[in-house]
Each structure stands twice: as structure tokens, then as C-alpha cells.
Tab-separated table of C-alpha atoms and ligand atoms in Angstrom:
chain	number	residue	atom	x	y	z
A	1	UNK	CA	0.000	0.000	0.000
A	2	UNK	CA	1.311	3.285	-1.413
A	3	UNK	CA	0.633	6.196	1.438
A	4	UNK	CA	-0.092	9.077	-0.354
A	5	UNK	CA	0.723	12.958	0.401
A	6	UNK	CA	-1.655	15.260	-0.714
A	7	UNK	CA	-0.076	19.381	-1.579
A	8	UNK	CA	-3.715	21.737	-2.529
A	9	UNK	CA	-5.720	19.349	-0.649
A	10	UNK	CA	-8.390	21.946	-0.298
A	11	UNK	CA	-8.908	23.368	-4.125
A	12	UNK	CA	-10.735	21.559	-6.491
A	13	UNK	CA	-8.454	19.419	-7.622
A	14	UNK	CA	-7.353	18.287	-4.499
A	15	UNK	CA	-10.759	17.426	-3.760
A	16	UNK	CA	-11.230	15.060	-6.641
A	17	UNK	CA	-7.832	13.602	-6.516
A	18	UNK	CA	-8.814	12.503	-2.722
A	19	UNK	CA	-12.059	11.397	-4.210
A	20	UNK	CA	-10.310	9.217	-6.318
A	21	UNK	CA	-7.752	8.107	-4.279
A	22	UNK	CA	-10.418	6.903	-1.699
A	23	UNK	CA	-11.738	3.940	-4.683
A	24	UNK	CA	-7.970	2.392	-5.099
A	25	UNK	CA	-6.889	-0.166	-3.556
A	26	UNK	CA	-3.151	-0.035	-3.288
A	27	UNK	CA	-2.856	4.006	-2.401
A	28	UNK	CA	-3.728	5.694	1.011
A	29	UNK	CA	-4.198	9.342	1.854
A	30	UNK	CA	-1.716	9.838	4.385
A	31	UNK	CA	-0.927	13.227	4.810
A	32	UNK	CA	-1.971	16.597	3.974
A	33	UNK	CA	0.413	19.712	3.716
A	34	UNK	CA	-1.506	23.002	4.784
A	35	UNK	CA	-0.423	25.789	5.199
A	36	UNK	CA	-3.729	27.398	6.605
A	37	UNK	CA	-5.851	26.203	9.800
A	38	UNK	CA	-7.746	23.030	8.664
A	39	UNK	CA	-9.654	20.672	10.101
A	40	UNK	CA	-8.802	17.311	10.457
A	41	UNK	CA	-10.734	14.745	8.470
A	42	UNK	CA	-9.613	11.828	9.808
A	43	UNK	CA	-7.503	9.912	12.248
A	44	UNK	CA	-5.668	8.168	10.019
A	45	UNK	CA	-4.799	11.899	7.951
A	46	UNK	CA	-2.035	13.485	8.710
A	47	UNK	CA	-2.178	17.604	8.691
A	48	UNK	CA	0.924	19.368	9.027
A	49	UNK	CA	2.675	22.804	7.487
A	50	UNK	CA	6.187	21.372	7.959
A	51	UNK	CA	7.517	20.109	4.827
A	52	UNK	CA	10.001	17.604	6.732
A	53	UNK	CA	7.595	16.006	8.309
A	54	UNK	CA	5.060	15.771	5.355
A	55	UNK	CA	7.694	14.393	3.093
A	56	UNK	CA	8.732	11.537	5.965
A	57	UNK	CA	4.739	10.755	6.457
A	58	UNK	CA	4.491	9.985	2.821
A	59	UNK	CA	5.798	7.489	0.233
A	60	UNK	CA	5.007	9.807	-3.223
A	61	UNK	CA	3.352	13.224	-3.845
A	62	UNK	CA	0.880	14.644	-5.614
A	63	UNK	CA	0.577	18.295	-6.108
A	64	UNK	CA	-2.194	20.373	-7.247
A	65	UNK	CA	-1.753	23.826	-5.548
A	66	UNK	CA	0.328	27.054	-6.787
A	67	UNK	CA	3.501	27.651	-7.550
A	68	UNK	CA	4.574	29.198	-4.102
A	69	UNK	CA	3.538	25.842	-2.541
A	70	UNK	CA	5.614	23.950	-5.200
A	71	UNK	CA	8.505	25.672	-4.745
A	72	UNK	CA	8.725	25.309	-1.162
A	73	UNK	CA	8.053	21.131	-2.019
A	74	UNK	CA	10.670	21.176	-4.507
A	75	UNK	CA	13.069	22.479	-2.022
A	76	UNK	CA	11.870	20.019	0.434
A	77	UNK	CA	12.123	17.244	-2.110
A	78	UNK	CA	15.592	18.198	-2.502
A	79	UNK	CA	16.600	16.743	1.301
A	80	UNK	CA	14.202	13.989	1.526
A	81	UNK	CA	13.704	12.514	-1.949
A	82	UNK	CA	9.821	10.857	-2.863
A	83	UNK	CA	8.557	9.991	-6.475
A	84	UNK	CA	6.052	13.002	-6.849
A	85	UNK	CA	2.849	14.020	-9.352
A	86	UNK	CA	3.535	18.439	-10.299
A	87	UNK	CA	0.283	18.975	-11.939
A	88	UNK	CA	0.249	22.776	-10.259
A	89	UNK	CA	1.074	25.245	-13.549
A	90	UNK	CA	2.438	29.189	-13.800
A	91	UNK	CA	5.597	27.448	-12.139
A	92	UNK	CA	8.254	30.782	-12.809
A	93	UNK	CA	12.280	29.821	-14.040
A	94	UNK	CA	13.571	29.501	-10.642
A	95	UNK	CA	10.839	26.988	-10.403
A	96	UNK	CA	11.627	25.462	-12.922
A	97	UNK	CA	15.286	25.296	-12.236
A	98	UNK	CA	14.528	23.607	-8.911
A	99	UNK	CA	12.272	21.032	-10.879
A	100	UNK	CA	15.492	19.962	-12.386
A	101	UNK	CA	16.942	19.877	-9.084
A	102	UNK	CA	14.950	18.170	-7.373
A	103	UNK	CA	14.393	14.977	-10.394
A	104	UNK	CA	18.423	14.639	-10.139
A	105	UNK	CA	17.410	12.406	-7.034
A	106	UNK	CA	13.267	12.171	-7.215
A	107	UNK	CA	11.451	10.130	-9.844
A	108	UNK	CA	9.030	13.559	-10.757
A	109	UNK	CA	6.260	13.973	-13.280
A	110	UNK	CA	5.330	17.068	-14.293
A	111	UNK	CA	2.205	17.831	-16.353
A	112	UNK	CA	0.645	20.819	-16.737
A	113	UNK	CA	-2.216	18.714	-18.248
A	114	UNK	CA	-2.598	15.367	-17.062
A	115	UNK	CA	-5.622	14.456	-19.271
A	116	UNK	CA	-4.460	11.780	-22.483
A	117	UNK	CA	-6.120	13.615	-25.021
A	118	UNK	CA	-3.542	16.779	-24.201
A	119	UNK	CA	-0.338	14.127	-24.352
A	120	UNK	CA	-1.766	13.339	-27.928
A	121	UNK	CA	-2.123	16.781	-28.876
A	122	UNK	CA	1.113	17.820	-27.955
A	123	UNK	CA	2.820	15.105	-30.078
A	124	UNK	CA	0.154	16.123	-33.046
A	125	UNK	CA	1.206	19.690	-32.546
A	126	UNK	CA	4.875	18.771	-32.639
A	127	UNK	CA	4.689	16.850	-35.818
A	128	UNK	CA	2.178	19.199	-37.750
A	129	UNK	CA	4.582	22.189	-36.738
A	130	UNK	CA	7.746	20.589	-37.934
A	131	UNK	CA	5.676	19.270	-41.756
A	132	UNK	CA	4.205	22.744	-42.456
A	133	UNK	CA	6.856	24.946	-41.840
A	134	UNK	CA	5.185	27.978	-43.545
A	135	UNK	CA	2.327	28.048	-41.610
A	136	UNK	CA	1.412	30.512	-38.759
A	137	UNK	CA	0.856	29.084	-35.941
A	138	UNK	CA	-1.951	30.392	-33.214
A	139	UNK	CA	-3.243	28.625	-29.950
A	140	UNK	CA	-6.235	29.738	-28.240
A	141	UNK	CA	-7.334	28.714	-24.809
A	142	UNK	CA	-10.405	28.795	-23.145
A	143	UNK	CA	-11.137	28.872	-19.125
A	144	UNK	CA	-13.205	29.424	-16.045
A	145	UNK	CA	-13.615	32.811	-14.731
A	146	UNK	CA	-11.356	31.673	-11.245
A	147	UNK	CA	-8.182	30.528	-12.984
A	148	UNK	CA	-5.644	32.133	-11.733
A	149	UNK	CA	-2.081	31.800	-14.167
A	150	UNK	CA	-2.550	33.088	-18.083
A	151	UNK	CA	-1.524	31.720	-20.351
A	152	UNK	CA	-2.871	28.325	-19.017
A	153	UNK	CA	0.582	26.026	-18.464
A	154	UNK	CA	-1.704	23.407	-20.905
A	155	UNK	CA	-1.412	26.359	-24.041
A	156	UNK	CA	2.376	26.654	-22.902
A	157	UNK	CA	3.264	23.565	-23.299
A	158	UNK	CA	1.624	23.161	-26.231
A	159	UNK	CA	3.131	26.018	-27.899
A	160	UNK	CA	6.991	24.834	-26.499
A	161	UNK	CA	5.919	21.465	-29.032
A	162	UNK	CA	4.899	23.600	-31.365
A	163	UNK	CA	9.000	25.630	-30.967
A	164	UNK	CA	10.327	22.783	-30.665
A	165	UNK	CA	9.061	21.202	-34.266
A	166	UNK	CA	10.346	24.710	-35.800
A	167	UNK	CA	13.701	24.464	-34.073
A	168	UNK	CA	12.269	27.860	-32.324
A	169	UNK	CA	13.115	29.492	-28.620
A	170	UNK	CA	9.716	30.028	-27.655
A	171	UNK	CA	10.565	32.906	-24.815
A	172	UNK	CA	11.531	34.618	-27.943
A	173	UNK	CA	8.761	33.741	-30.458
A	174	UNK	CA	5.612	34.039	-28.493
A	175	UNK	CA	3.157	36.742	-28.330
A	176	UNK	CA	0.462	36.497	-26.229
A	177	UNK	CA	-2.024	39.865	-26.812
A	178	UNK	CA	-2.165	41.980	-29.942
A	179	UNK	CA	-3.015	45.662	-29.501
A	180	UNK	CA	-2.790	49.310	-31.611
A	181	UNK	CA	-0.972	49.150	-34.842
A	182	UNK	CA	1.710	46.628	-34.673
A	183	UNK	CA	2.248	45.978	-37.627
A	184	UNK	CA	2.081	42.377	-39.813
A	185	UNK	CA	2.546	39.250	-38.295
A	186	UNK	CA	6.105	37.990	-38.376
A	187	UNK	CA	6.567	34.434	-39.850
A	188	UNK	CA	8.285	32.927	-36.702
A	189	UNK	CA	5.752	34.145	-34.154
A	190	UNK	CA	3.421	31.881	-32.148
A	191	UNK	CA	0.403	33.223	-30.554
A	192	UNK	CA	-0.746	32.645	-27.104
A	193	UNK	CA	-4.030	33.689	-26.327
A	194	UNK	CA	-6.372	33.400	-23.366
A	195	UNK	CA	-10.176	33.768	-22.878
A	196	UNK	CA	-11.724	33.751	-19.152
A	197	UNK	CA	-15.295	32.969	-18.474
A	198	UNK	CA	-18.093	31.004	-16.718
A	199	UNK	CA	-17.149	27.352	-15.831
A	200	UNK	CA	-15.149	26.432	-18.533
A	201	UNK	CA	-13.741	23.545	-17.519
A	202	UNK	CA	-10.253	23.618	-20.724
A	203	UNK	CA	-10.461	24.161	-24.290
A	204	UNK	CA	-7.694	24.959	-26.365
A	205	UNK	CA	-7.010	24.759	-29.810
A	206	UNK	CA	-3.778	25.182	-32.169
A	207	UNK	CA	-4.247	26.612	-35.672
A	208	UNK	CA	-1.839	26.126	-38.310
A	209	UNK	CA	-2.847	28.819	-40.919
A	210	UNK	CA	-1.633	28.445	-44.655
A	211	UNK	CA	-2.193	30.358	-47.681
A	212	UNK	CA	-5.299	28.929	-49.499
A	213	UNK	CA	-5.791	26.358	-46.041
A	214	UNK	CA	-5.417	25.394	-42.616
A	215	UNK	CA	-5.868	23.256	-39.663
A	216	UNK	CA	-7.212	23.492	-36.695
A	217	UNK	CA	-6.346	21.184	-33.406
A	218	UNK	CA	-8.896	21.488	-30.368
A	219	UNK	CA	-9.273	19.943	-26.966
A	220	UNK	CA	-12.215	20.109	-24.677
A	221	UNK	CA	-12.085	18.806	-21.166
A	222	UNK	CA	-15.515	18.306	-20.351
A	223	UNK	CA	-15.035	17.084	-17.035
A	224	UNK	CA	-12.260	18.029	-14.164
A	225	UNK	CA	-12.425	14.319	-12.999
A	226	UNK	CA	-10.320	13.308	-16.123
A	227	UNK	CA	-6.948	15.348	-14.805
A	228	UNK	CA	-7.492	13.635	-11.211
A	229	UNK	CA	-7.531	10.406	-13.163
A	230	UNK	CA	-4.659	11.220	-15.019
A	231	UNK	CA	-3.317	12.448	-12.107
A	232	UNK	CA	-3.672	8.657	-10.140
A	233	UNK	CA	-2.264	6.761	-13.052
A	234	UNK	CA	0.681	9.034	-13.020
A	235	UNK	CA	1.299	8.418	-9.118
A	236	UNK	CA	1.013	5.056	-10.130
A	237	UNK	CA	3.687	4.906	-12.827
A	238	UNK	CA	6.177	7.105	-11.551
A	239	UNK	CA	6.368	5.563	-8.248
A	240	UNK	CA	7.754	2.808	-9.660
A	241	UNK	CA	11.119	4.481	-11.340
A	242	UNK	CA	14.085	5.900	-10.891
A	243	UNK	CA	15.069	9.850	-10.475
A	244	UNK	CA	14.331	11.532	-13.460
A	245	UNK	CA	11.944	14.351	-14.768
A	246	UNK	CA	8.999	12.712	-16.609
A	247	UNK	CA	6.106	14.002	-18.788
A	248	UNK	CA	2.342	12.757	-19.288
A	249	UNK	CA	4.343	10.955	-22.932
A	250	UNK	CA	6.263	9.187	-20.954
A	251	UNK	CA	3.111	7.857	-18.451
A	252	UNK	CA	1.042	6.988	-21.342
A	253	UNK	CA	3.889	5.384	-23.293
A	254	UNK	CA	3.178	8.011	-26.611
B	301	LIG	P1	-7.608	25.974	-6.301
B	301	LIG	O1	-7.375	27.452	-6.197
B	301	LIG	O2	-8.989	25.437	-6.194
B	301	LIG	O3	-6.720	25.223	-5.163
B	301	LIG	C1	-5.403	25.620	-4.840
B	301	LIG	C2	-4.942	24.830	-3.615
B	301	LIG	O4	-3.584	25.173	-3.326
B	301	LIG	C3	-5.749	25.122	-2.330
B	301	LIG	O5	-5.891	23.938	-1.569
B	301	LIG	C4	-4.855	26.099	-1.577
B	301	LIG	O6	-5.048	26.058	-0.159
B	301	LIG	C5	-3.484	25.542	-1.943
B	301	LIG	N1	-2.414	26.549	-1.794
B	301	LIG	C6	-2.376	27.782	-2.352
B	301	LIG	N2	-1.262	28.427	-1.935
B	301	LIG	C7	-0.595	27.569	-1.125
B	301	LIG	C8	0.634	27.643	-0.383
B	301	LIG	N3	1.401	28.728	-0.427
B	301	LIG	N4	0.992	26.563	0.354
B	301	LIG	C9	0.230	25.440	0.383
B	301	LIG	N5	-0.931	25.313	-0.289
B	301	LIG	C10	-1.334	26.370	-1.026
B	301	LIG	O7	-6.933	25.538	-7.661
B	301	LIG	P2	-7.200	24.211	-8.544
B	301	LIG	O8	-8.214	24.499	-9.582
B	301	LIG	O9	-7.349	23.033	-7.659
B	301	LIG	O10	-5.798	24.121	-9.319
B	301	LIG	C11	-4.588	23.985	-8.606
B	301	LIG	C12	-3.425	24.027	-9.603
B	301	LIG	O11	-3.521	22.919	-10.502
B	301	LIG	C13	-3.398	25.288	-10.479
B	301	LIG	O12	-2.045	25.619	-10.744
B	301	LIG	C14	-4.084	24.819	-11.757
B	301	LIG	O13	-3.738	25.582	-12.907
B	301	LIG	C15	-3.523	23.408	-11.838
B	301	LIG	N6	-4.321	22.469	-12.641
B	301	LIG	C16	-3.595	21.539	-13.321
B	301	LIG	C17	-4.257	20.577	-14.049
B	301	LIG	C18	-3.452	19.513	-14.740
B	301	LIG	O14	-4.024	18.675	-15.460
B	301	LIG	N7	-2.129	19.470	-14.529
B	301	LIG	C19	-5.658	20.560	-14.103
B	301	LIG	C20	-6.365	21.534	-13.391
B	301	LIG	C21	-5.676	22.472	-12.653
């Protein structure tokens, strides 16, 4: 039995990840980091706002929270090792840096989308980018009205694919918000840009706009449930290897 530490235990993802967790068989909520006053839900839970002692009450992680609270895991992580799920996104470079870190000696996945349908589309996006090199390339993403991070990490990733099959620095090519006269769209450029509304749950889409055609790319999550289940089967998997920084690809086997 796999004991199971829980970072955003509170938000909505953390909610359905514990509702999930609750129907397997071989993983156990064991503990709960918090970092505000919360109530305890059960004997057997854990609550604590010391990272040391959340890391040594846990076998793996799973964290759904913001990047503050990853940060301070990653740092953790870095003095008492534990194969971890990083589904939180807006993670900043010296986040990032630590990710790196922190997988020298931790088996870590990171997905800023842990639904399958987004692993496909990121390969799709990768390989349509790198065939039709003269096309412009635009991604669109849709979301609730209480996200937080824009661009969503989901239309990030994407559009690093999308660099990547161009042989393109993306911190270099993306724009994300057109405004006044600013002049015609330069070949390289990949857009980046974010609607808010309602209770979108994720749609985005990648365009790949020729002269004369083009083809558009788009994913709908319907439900939330599907990136806690994503989420599970990733704890799963990554439990059982070695330190290294994994991707949703490398869960599903794409
Ligand atoms: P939410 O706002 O509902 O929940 C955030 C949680 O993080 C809360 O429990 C909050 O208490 C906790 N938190 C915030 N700051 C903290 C800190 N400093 N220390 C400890 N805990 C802290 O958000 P949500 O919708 O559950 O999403 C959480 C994250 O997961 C976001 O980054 C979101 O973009 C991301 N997300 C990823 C996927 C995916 O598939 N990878 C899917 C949905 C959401």
C-alpha cells in the first residue's frame, strides 16, 4: 500500500484527486500539507505545514496547488527525496530550475495537463509544426472565470511542441495579446491567447494557418475528474522508477 501525500488538498483538484484516491486499492491518503488552519478529516490523515515532516509521512506526492507551494516542495524534495505528481502550472524559471533539481534524485512527473487527449495533442502539434513549416501558428485557450495563471501552463506547453518542431526558442517567439498598430505578423511568431469565463472547464485549440488552407487542433475537457484520473495513473507509474523528470508521454507510453 502506497501512502499518499496530498499538496492543494483543499482546491478543487485536491478534492477530486482525494475522491479518487479513496476507490484504489493499493494508495492511502496519508498526509496533507496546509499551510492554513484546517480541520482534520480523519484519524488516520495526517495535517501538518512542515515540509520535513510531510515528506517523511508519505511514500510519493501529488501536487495540485500554486507555484509558491511547489517551490517550497521542490526544495523540500531536494533533502528527503519521494517519487512526486507536479500537476500545479504558472511554475516561474527559478521553479523550474529547482524542478530539475529536485528529479536529479526524485522520480518527478510534471504535467501541466494530465488528461491523455492533451499528451496526444502535444505530439500532433509537434509533428504538424515541424511538416508545415510555412504556416502561422496560433493557440487559443479557453477557461473558467477563477483561474488564476494566463496563459494556461496546458497552451504553454503546447506552444513549447509547437518551438520545438520549428527548431524555435519560444521565450523569444511568443506573443500572447495583440493591440494598436503593430504591424504584420512575423513568420516565426506563435500566438498565445487566453479567454476567461463562466465554468469552462479547458479548451484549447492550435491553428496552423496556410495560404489557401489550414488546420485546426482542439481539446475540450468536459469534465475536471479526467486530470485527477490522469493524475492517479501518473502516481502510479512514476512511483515505480528511478530519479528523473517525466512528462504525461512518458506515463502513457506516446
Ligand atoms: P484551487 O485554487 O482550487 O486550489 C489551490 C490549492 O492550493 C488550495 O488547496 C490552496 O489552499 C493551496 N495553496 C495555495 N497556496 C498555497 C501555499 N502557499 N501553500 C500550500 N498550499 C497552497 O486551484 P485548482 O483548480 O485546484 O488548481 C490547482 C493548480 O492545478 C493550479 O495551478 C491549476 O492551474 C492546476 N491544474 C492543473 C491541471 C493539470 O491537469 N495538470 C488541471 C487543473 C488544474
Amino acid at each position: 500500500m502506497l501512502r499518499v501525500g496530498i499538496v492543494g488538498f483543499s482546491g478543487r483538484m485536491g478534492q477530486l484527486i482525494t475522491q479518487n484516491l479513496a476507490q484504489e486499492s493499493d494508495l492511502k491518503l496519508s498526509c496533507i500539507f496546509t499551510h492554513q488552519n484546517s480541520p482534520l478529516i480523519s484519524q488516520e490523515v495526517f495535517l501538518t505545514n512542515d515540509w520535513n515532516i510531510f515528506l517523511q509521512s508519505c511514500d510519493c506526492v501529488i501536487d495540485f496547488s500554486n507555484h509558491n507551494a511547489t517551490h517550497q516542495l521542490l526544495k523540500a524534495l531536494l533533502h528527503s527525496p519521494k517519487p512526486s505528481v507536479i500537476g500545479t502550472t504558472g511554475l516561474q524559471e527559478e521553479d523550474k530550475s529547482l524542478l530539475q533539481e529536485a528529479s536529479k534524485t526524485s522520480a518527478i512527473v510534471y504535467a501541466t495537463n494530465t488528461s491523455q487527449g492533451i499528451a496526444l495533442l502535444n505530439q500532433l502539434a509537434f509533428l504538424i509544426a515541424q511538416t508545415l513549416q510555412d504556416s502561422d501558428i496560433e493557440i487559443s485557450e479557453f477557461h473558467h472565470n477563477k483561474k488564476k495563471d494566463s496563459p494556461s501552463g496546458t497552451a504553454m506547453t503546447l506552444a513549447e511542441f509547437c518551438a520545438k518542431g520549428r527548431g524555435l526558442d519560444l521565450q523569444s517567439v511568443r506573443v500572447s495579446g495583440r493591440d494598436g498598430n503593430i504591424g504584420e505578423r512575423s513568420k516565426n511568431e506563435i500566438g498565445v491567447m487566453s479567454f476567461r469565463g463562466g465554468d469552462i472547464v479547458g479548451k484549447h485549440t492550435v491553428g496552423f494557418y496556410c495560404d489557401g488552407e489550414y488546420l485546426e487542433l482542439t481539446h475540450n475537457a468536459t469534465n475536471r475528474n479526467t486530470f485527477a484520473k490522469g493524475a492517479i495513473r501518473a502516481l502510479k507509474w512514476v512511483a515505480e522508477q528511478k530519479s528523473g523528470l517525466y512528462s504525461m508521454q512518458d506515463v502513457l507510453k506516446f
